[in-house]
Coordinates of C-alpha atoms and ligand atoms in Angstrom, one line a residue:
M26 CA -74.1 -43.5 24.1
S27 CA -74.7 -43.1 27.7
K28 CA -74.4 -39.8 29.3
E29 CA -71.7 -39.1 31.8
T30 CA -73.8 -37.4 34.5
L31 CA -75.8 -38.4 37.5
T32 CA -79.3 -36.9 38.3
I33 CA -80.2 -36.4 42.1
T34 CA -83.4 -35.5 42.7
D35 CA -84.0 -33.8 46.2
N36 CA -87.3 -35.1 47.7
R37 CA -87.2 -32.3 50.3
T38 CA -87.8 -29.6 47.2
G39 CA -88.7 -31.9 44.2
K40 CA -85.8 -30.3 42.5
S41 CA -83.4 -32.2 40.2
Y42 CA -79.7 -31.7 39.6
E43 CA -77.5 -33.3 37.0
V44 CA -73.9 -33.5 38.0
P45 CA -71.0 -34.6 35.8
I46 CA -69.3 -37.7 36.3
T47 CA -65.5 -38.0 35.7
D48 CA -63.3 -41.0 36.4
E49 CA -66.5 -42.6 37.7
T50 CA -66.6 -39.8 40.4
I51 CA -68.7 -37.0 41.1
R52 CA -67.2 -33.7 42.4
A53 CA -68.4 -33.3 46.4
M54 CA -68.4 -29.6 45.4
D55 CA -71.4 -30.5 42.8
L56 CA -73.3 -31.0 45.7
R57 CA -73.0 -27.7 47.2
Q58 CA -75.9 -26.3 44.7
I59 CA -78.3 -28.5 46.5
K60 CA -80.2 -26.4 49.0
V61 CA -83.7 -26.2 50.7
N62 CA -83.3 -22.1 50.2
E63 CA -80.9 -19.4 49.5
A64 CA -79.7 -19.3 53.1
D65 CA -78.8 -22.9 53.1
F66 CA -75.3 -23.9 53.0
G67 CA -75.5 -26.4 50.7
M68 CA -75.4 -30.2 50.5
M69 CA -72.0 -31.8 51.8
T70 CA -71.0 -35.7 52.1
Y71 CA -70.2 -37.3 55.6
D72 CA -67.6 -39.8 55.0
P73 CA -65.5 -40.5 58.3
A74 CA -62.1 -42.1 57.7
F75 CA -62.6 -41.3 53.6
T76 CA -63.8 -44.8 53.1
N77 CA -65.5 -43.7 50.0
T78 CA -63.7 -40.3 49.1
A79 CA -60.9 -39.9 46.5
A80 CA -58.9 -36.9 48.0
C81 CA -56.4 -36.5 45.2
R82 CA -55.9 -38.0 41.4
S83 CA -52.5 -39.9 41.6
A84 CA -50.1 -41.7 38.8
I85 CA -47.9 -43.5 41.8
T86 CA -49.4 -46.7 43.0
F87 CA -52.2 -49.0 41.7
I88 CA -54.2 -51.3 44.2
D89 CA -56.9 -53.8 43.1
G90 CA -58.0 -55.3 46.3
D91 CA -60.4 -57.5 45.0
K92 CA -57.7 -59.2 42.7
G93 CA -54.9 -58.5 44.9
I94 CA -52.8 -56.3 42.6
L95 CA -50.2 -54.0 43.7
R96 CA -47.9 -51.8 41.3
Y97 CA -45.8 -49.0 41.4
R98 CA -45.8 -46.9 38.6
G99 CA -47.4 -49.9 36.4
Y100 CA -44.7 -52.3 37.8
P101 CA -46.4 -55.3 39.6
V102 CA -44.6 -55.4 43.2
D103 CA -43.6 -59.1 42.9
D104 CA -42.0 -58.1 39.6
L105 CA -39.9 -55.3 41.2
A106 CA -38.9 -57.6 44.2
E107 CA -37.6 -60.4 42.1
N108 CA -35.8 -57.9 39.5
A109 CA -35.2 -54.3 41.1
S110 CA -33.1 -53.0 44.1
F111 CA -34.8 -50.9 46.5
L112 CA -32.9 -47.6 45.3
E113 CA -34.2 -48.4 41.8
V114 CA -37.8 -48.5 43.0
A115 CA -37.6 -45.2 44.9
S116 CA -36.1 -43.6 41.8
L117 CA -39.1 -45.2 40.0
L118 CA -41.6 -44.0 42.6
I119 CA -40.3 -40.2 43.1
N120 CA -39.4 -39.7 39.0
G121 CA -42.2 -42.0 37.5
E122 CA -39.8 -44.0 35.2
L123 CA -37.1 -46.8 36.2
P124 CA -33.9 -45.2 35.8
N125 CA -31.4 -46.6 33.2
K126 CA -28.0 -47.8 34.2
D127 CA -26.3 -44.2 34.3
E128 CA -29.4 -42.3 35.8
L129 CA -29.5 -45.4 38.6
A130 CA -25.7 -45.0 39.2
E131 CA -26.4 -41.2 39.4
F132 CA -29.1 -41.6 42.0
A133 CA -27.3 -44.1 44.2
R134 CA -24.2 -41.7 44.1
Q135 CA -26.4 -38.6 45.4
V136 CA -28.1 -40.9 48.1
T137 CA -24.7 -42.3 49.2
T138 CA -23.5 -38.8 49.5
H139 CA -26.0 -37.7 51.9
T140 CA -26.1 -40.7 54.2
F141 CA -24.3 -38.7 57.0
V142 CA -26.2 -36.3 59.6
H143 CA -25.0 -33.1 61.2
E144 CA -23.3 -34.1 64.4
N145 CA -25.6 -32.3 66.5
V146 CA -28.0 -34.8 65.8
R147 CA -26.0 -37.1 67.8
T148 CA -26.6 -34.8 70.7
V149 CA -30.5 -35.0 69.8
I150 CA -30.2 -38.7 70.2
D151 CA -28.0 -38.5 73.4
G152 CA -30.9 -36.5 74.8
F153 CA -33.5 -39.4 74.8
R154 CA -33.4 -41.7 77.8
Y155 CA -31.8 -45.0 77.7
D156 CA -35.1 -47.0 77.2
A157 CA -36.5 -44.5 74.4
H158 CA -38.6 -46.1 71.9
P159 CA -36.6 -46.1 68.4
M160 CA -39.6 -45.0 66.6
G161 CA -40.4 -42.0 69.2
M162 CA -36.5 -41.1 68.4
L163 CA -36.5 -41.3 64.6
V164 CA -39.9 -39.2 64.5
S165 CA -38.3 -36.5 66.4
T166 CA -34.8 -36.8 64.7
V167 CA -36.2 -36.3 61.4
S168 CA -38.3 -33.4 62.3
A169 CA -35.1 -32.1 63.7
L170 CA -33.6 -32.0 60.4
S171 CA -35.6 -29.2 59.5
T172 CA -33.8 -27.0 61.6
F173 CA -30.5 -27.9 59.7
Y174 CA -32.1 -27.5 56.4
P175 CA -33.7 -23.9 56.5
E176 CA -33.6 -23.9 52.8
A177 CA -36.4 -26.8 52.4
K178 CA -38.9 -24.7 53.2
Q179 CA -38.9 -23.7 49.5
V180 CA -41.2 -26.3 48.9
L181 CA -42.1 -24.8 45.7
D182 CA -38.7 -24.8 44.2
A183 CA -38.1 -28.2 42.3
E184 CA -34.6 -28.2 42.7
S185 CA -34.6 -27.7 46.4
R186 CA -37.5 -30.3 46.5
R187 CA -35.1 -32.7 44.7
L188 CA -32.4 -32.1 47.1
Q189 CA -34.5 -32.7 50.5
M190 CA -35.8 -36.2 48.8
I191 CA -32.4 -37.3 48.4
R192 CA -31.3 -36.3 51.8
L193 CA -34.1 -38.0 53.4
I194 CA -34.1 -41.0 51.6
A195 CA -30.1 -41.1 52.3
K196 CA -30.8 -40.0 56.1
M197 CA -33.4 -42.2 57.3
P198 CA -31.6 -45.4 57.5
T199 CA -28.9 -43.3 59.7
L200 CA -31.6 -42.0 62.0
A201 CA -33.2 -45.3 62.5
A202 CA -30.1 -47.2 63.1
W203 CA -28.9 -44.5 65.6
S204 CA -32.3 -44.8 67.2
Y205 CA -31.9 -48.7 67.6
R206 CA -28.2 -48.2 68.8
H207 CA -29.0 -45.7 71.3
S208 CA -31.9 -48.0 72.6
M209 CA -29.3 -50.9 73.2
G210 CA -26.9 -48.5 74.8
M211 CA -24.4 -49.4 72.2
P212 CA -22.0 -46.8 70.4
L213 CA -23.3 -45.1 67.1
V214 CA -22.0 -46.3 64.0
Y215 CA -21.0 -43.9 61.1
P216 CA -22.7 -44.7 57.5
D217 CA -20.4 -47.0 55.5
N218 CA -20.5 -45.1 51.8
E219 CA -18.7 -48.3 50.5
L220 CA -22.0 -50.3 51.2
S221 CA -25.1 -50.6 49.3
Y222 CA -28.1 -48.9 51.0
S223 CA -29.6 -51.8 52.6
A224 CA -26.1 -53.2 53.5
N225 CA -25.1 -49.9 54.8
F226 CA -27.9 -50.1 57.0
L227 CA -27.3 -53.5 58.5
S228 CA -23.8 -52.4 59.1
M229 CA -25.0 -49.2 61.0
M230 CA -27.6 -51.6 63.1
K231 CA -24.9 -54.7 63.7
R232 CA -21.6 -53.7 63.8
I233 CA -19.7 -54.1 67.0
A234 CA -15.3 -54.1 67.1
E235 CA -15.0 -55.2 63.5
P236 CA -13.5 -52.8 61.2
K237 CA -16.2 -53.3 58.2
Y238 CA -19.4 -55.4 58.6
E239 CA -20.8 -57.0 55.7
A240 CA -23.8 -58.9 56.0
H241 CA -24.6 -62.2 54.1
P242 CA -25.6 -60.6 50.5
E243 CA -28.6 -62.8 50.8
I244 CA -29.7 -60.9 54.1
V245 CA -29.0 -57.8 52.3
K246 CA -31.2 -59.0 49.1
A247 CA -34.1 -60.1 51.4
L248 CA -34.0 -56.4 53.5
D249 CA -33.9 -54.9 50.2
V250 CA -37.3 -56.9 49.0
L251 CA -38.7 -55.9 52.2
F252 CA -38.0 -52.2 51.7
I253 CA -39.3 -52.6 48.2
L254 CA -42.4 -54.2 49.1
H255 CA -43.2 -51.5 52.2
A256 CA -42.0 -48.5 49.8
D257 CA -45.7 -47.1 48.8
H258 CA -49.4 -48.1 49.6
E259 CA -51.4 -45.4 47.7
Q260 CA -53.4 -43.2 50.0
N261 CA -53.3 -45.1 53.6
C262 CA -52.9 -43.3 56.7
S263 CA -49.3 -42.1 56.6
A264 CA -49.5 -41.1 52.9
N265 CA -52.5 -39.0 53.8
T266 CA -50.9 -37.3 56.8
M267 CA -47.9 -36.3 54.5
R268 CA -50.2 -34.7 52.1
C269 CA -52.4 -33.3 54.9
I270 CA -49.3 -31.6 56.2
G271 CA -47.6 -31.0 52.8
S272 CA -50.7 -29.2 51.9
S273 CA -50.1 -26.2 54.3
R274 CA -46.5 -26.2 52.7
A275 CA -44.6 -27.0 55.8
D276 CA -40.9 -28.7 55.0
P277 CA -40.7 -31.9 53.9
Y278 CA -38.8 -33.2 57.2
S279 CA -41.7 -31.8 59.3
A280 CA -44.2 -33.7 56.8
V281 CA -42.0 -37.1 57.0
A282 CA -42.2 -36.7 60.9
G283 CA -45.8 -36.4 61.0
A284 CA -46.1 -39.5 58.6
A285 CA -44.1 -41.4 60.8
A286 CA -45.8 -40.6 63.6
A287 CA -48.9 -42.1 61.8
L288 CA -47.6 -44.7 61.0
Y289 CA -46.4 -45.6 64.3
G290 CA -50.0 -46.7 65.3
P291 CA -50.9 -50.4 65.9
L292 CA -53.4 -50.5 63.3
H293 CA -50.9 -49.2 60.5
G294 CA -47.3 -49.7 60.9
G295 CA -47.3 -51.4 64.1
A296 CA -49.3 -54.7 63.5
N297 CA -46.3 -56.7 62.6
E298 CA -45.2 -56.5 66.2
A299 CA -48.7 -57.6 67.3
V300 CA -48.8 -60.7 65.1
L301 CA -45.4 -61.8 66.6
R302 CA -46.9 -61.3 70.1
M303 CA -49.7 -63.6 69.0
L304 CA -47.6 -66.0 67.7
Q305 CA -45.8 -66.4 71.0
E306 CA -48.9 -66.5 72.8
I307 CA -50.5 -69.5 70.8
G308 CA -46.9 -71.1 71.1
S309 CA -47.3 -74.2 69.3
P310 CA -49.6 -75.5 66.1
D311 CA -51.7 -77.7 68.1
R312 CA -53.1 -74.8 70.1
V313 CA -54.2 -73.1 66.8
P314 CA -57.7 -74.6 66.5
E315 CA -58.4 -73.6 70.1
F316 CA -57.1 -69.9 69.4
M317 CA -59.3 -69.5 65.9
K318 CA -62.3 -70.6 67.8
S319 CA -61.7 -67.8 70.4
I320 CA -61.2 -65.3 67.5
K321 CA -64.5 -66.2 66.2
D322 CA -66.5 -66.3 69.2
G323 CA -64.8 -62.8 70.1
T324 CA -62.9 -63.6 73.1
S325 CA -59.2 -63.0 71.4
G326 CA -60.1 -60.1 69.4
R327 CA -58.5 -60.2 65.7
L328 CA -56.2 -62.3 64.2
M329 CA -53.4 -59.7 63.6
G330 CA -51.8 -59.9 60.2
F331 CA -55.3 -60.7 58.6
G332 CA -57.6 -58.8 56.6
H333 CA -56.8 -55.5 55.1
R334 CA -59.3 -52.4 54.1
V335 CA -58.7 -52.8 50.5
Y336 CA -57.2 -56.2 49.8
K337 CA -60.2 -58.8 49.9
N338 CA -57.8 -61.5 48.2
Y339 CA -54.1 -62.6 49.2
D340 CA -52.3 -59.5 49.8
P341 CA -49.5 -59.5 47.1
R342 CA -46.8 -58.5 49.4
A343 CA -47.5 -61.4 51.9
K344 CA -46.9 -64.1 48.9
V345 CA -43.4 -62.4 48.4
I346 CA -42.4 -62.3 52.2
K347 CA -43.4 -66.0 52.7
G348 CA -41.4 -67.0 50.3
L349 CA -38.5 -64.8 51.4
A350 CA -39.0 -66.0 55.0
D351 CA -37.7 -69.5 54.2
K352 CA -34.8 -68.2 52.5
V353 CA -33.6 -66.1 55.5
F354 CA -34.0 -69.2 57.7
D355 CA -32.0 -71.0 55.7
I356 CA -29.3 -68.6 55.8
V357 CA -29.3 -68.0 59.4
G358 CA -29.6 -71.6 60.3
V359 CA -32.6 -71.3 62.4
R360 CA -36.0 -72.2 61.4
N361 CA -38.3 -69.9 63.5
P362 CA -40.6 -72.3 65.3
L363 CA -43.4 -69.8 65.3
L364 CA -43.5 -70.3 61.5
K365 CA -45.1 -73.5 62.0
V366 CA -47.7 -71.6 63.9
A367 CA -48.2 -69.2 61.4
L368 CA -48.2 -71.8 58.6
E369 CA -51.2 -73.5 60.7
L370 CA -52.9 -70.3 61.5
E371 CA -53.1 -69.6 57.5
R372 CA -54.0 -73.1 56.6
I373 CA -57.2 -73.3 58.7
A374 CA -58.2 -69.4 58.1
L375 CA -58.3 -69.9 54.5
E376 CA -60.5 -73.1 54.5
D377 CA -62.7 -71.5 57.6
E378 CA -66.1 -70.1 56.8
Y379 CA -65.7 -66.9 59.0
F380 CA -62.7 -65.8 57.6
V381 CA -63.5 -67.0 53.9
E382 CA -67.1 -65.2 54.1
R383 CA -65.4 -62.1 55.4
K384 CA -62.8 -62.4 52.7
L385 CA -59.9 -62.1 55.1
Y386 CA -56.5 -63.1 54.2
P387 CA -52.8 -62.8 55.3
N388 CA -51.6 -59.3 54.8
V389 CA -47.9 -57.8 54.7
D390 CA -47.5 -57.9 58.4
F391 CA -48.4 -61.7 58.9
Y392 CA -44.7 -62.8 57.9
S393 CA -42.5 -60.1 58.0
G394 CA -41.9 -60.1 61.8
L395 CA -40.8 -63.7 61.5
I396 CA -38.3 -62.3 59.3
Y397 CA -37.3 -59.5 61.2
Q398 CA -37.0 -61.7 64.3
A399 CA -34.5 -64.2 62.4
L400 CA -32.4 -61.2 62.0
E401 CA -32.2 -60.8 65.3
I402 CA -34.0 -57.4 65.4
P403 CA -36.1 -56.3 68.3
V404 CA -39.8 -55.9 67.7
E405 CA -39.7 -52.4 68.5
M406 CA -37.7 -52.0 65.4
F407 CA -40.6 -53.4 63.3
P408 CA -42.4 -49.9 62.5
V409 CA -38.6 -48.3 62.1
L410 CA -38.1 -50.7 59.4
F411 CA -41.2 -50.0 57.7
A412 CA -40.5 -46.0 57.9
I413 CA -37.2 -46.3 56.2
P414 CA -38.8 -47.2 52.7
R415 CA -42.1 -45.8 53.0
T416 CA -40.2 -42.4 53.1
A417 CA -39.8 -42.8 49.1
G418 CA -43.3 -43.4 48.7
W419 CA -44.3 -40.6 51.3
L420 CA -42.0 -38.0 49.2
A421 CA -43.3 -39.1 45.9
Q422 CA -47.0 -38.5 47.3
W423 CA -45.9 -35.0 48.6
E424 CA -44.3 -33.8 45.4
E425 CA -47.4 -35.0 43.4
L426 CA -49.6 -33.0 45.7
L427 CA -47.3 -30.1 45.4
I428 CA -47.2 -29.9 41.7
D429 CA -51.3 -30.7 41.3
K430 CA -53.4 -27.6 40.6
D431 CA -56.5 -29.3 41.7
Q432 CA -54.9 -29.1 45.6
K433 CA -55.3 -26.6 48.0
I434 CA -54.5 -26.8 51.9
A435 CA -56.4 -29.7 53.5
R436 CA -59.3 -28.8 55.3
P437 CA -62.4 -31.1 55.9
R438 CA -65.9 -29.9 56.9
Q439 CA -67.6 -31.0 60.0
I440 CA -71.5 -31.7 61.1
Y441 CA -71.4 -29.7 64.3
T442 CA -73.3 -31.5 66.9
G443 CA -72.8 -29.0 69.7
E444 CA -74.7 -26.5 71.7
D445 CA -76.6 -23.5 70.0
E446 CA -75.4 -19.9 71.0
R447 CA -75.6 -19.6 75.1
R448 CA -74.7 -16.8 77.4
Y449 CA -71.6 -17.1 79.7
V450 CA -72.7 -17.8 83.2
P451 CA -70.7 -16.0 86.0
I452 CA -69.0 -18.9 88.2
S453 CA -70.9 -18.0 91.1
E454 CA -74.0 -18.8 89.5
R455 CA -73.1 -22.1 88.0
Ligands
LIG16 N1 -59.5 -61.2 62.7 C1 -61.2 -61.5 62.9 N2 -61.8 -61.1 62.6 C2 -61.7 -59.6 61.5 C3 -60.3 -59.4 61.3 C4 -59.5 -60.0 61.7 N3 -58.1 -59.8 61.7 N4 -60.3 -58.3 60.5 C5 -61.8 -57.9 59.8 N5 -62.3 -59.0 60.4 C6 -64.0 -58.8 60.3 C7 -64.5 -57.8 61.3 O1 -65.0 -58.5 62.8 C8 -65.7 -57.7 60.5 O2 -66.9 -58.8 61.0 P1 -68.5 -58.5 61.2 O3 -68.6 -58.1 59.6 O4 -68.8 -59.8 61.2 O5 -68.8 -57.4 62.2 C9 -65.4 -58.0 59.0 O6 -64.3 -58.9 59.2 C10 -64.9 -56.5 58.5 O7 -64.2 -55.8 59.4 P2 -64.0 -54.5 59.2 O8 -63.3 -54.0 60.8 O9 -64.8 -53.5 58.8 O10 -62.7 -54.2 58.4 P3 -61.8 -52.8 58.0 O11 -61.6 -52.9 56.6 O12 -62.4 -51.7 58.7 O13 -60.3 -53.4 58.8 C11 -58.3 -54.0 59.7 C12 -59.1 -53.8 58.1 C13 -56.7 -54.2 58.8 C14 -58.1 -52.6 60.3 C15 -58.8 -55.2 60.2 O14 -58.6 -56.3 59.1 C16 -57.8 -55.7 61.3 O15 -57.8 -55.1 62.1 N6 -57.0 -56.5 60.9 C17 -55.7 -56.8 61.9 C18 -54.8 -55.8 62.0 C19 -53.6 -56.1 61.1 O16 -53.5 -57.0 60.8 N7 -53.3 -54.7 60.4 C20 -52.5 -54.6 59.6 C21 -52.8 -54.1 58.1 S1 -51.7 -54.2 56.8 C22 -50.5 -53.0 57.3 C23 -50.8 -51.8 56.9 O17 -51.4 -51.2 55.6 O18 -50.6 -50.7 57.6

């Protein structure tokens, strides 16, 4: 039987070291014994952006980027998108198993009970300028929630953690919708606890003068599916931020604010907005070949909504969203003309040597913006719509970190490239 170890020879000293391999991985700390002399600090690894470093063991989400597989707790995401509700998936992510009927009813009851926010949050929102970006307001107001729940600091108390997780899942749609309403100069709408999670969010966004706003059930279902598809994606930039902040034992409201701030960036949750702007710029399918040429010769930047750090195959979420787009367009009665541009872009890219060679396929952001646009949701809200469901994933990652005995406060090393020690020079001599 082969031995589960790795032998490393340090050619500087001629010494060999044998380090154990567990889960196809060696421990970075096992390299520290590799030294040229006693005074040497020991060998480290250099891995900017963690491209080849596992920072945790996780049982939440599995991705096989080459095969285009995404599973939450073992369940394929397309299976969940077709059969489950978002709250069922949120419960699955944070509890580890699909809830039975009673458990789901209880989970939904708890979430529904916590949809309202303290009235003072209104004044926080009122303090923003009329044109404030809703994502900036969401990041700030979720952070402000930590001041309303000081007991949330008890992060090692399982019961307190559970309560904060329910509150966060429940209140994110309220904060998100209120941020949107403020940016539109419209009165804030309170939660309607008779509605489902997604239906209530649509009501808080869209209700005007009608006593009750009930969106078309297929639109509610479509939003629920989009929420499911965005619920978690293992150790991405925002999940890593959540874990990093959580590792200092900060309260979960502050940690979610940090994770949402990471999501705000255009290389992460902001890409769907860029896709939409790109499709608008192309304008019509006949202009696609010319545009593709400019991408390949480097004059138009990147094809937004294409390519992914881990998927080197069709993003499984994009497949589901593409089908969903048709359904939504049928219901709203408007076929977004940009869909034709998107389909033509995809057709050409999937045949083109440049994209095939680099394994560049449509990602989750390629079609989602078209659906949001059909629902008359402005582009500034796209990252906000991503943050609502991703909160469930962030919280699952956060709790897993806190109960993991291997984890400590996150604190990477550096390779110092600055000056060696030097003496202060008085300003008159400089
Ligand atoms: N259009 C054209 N060429 C591309 C693209 C693209 N969208 N993406 C990668 N490439 C090329 C890149 O130029 C490079 O070519 P070469 O080897 O000739 O230099 C090669 O493919 C490898 O690219 P990379 O930059 O090493 O890949 P990465 O894993 O660092 O980047 C990415 C991943 C998502 C940042 C990148 O594909 C990209 O910028 N895509 C467009 C933005 C986008 O759609 N982002 C949403 C990601 S999904 C949502 C989320 O999870 O947050």
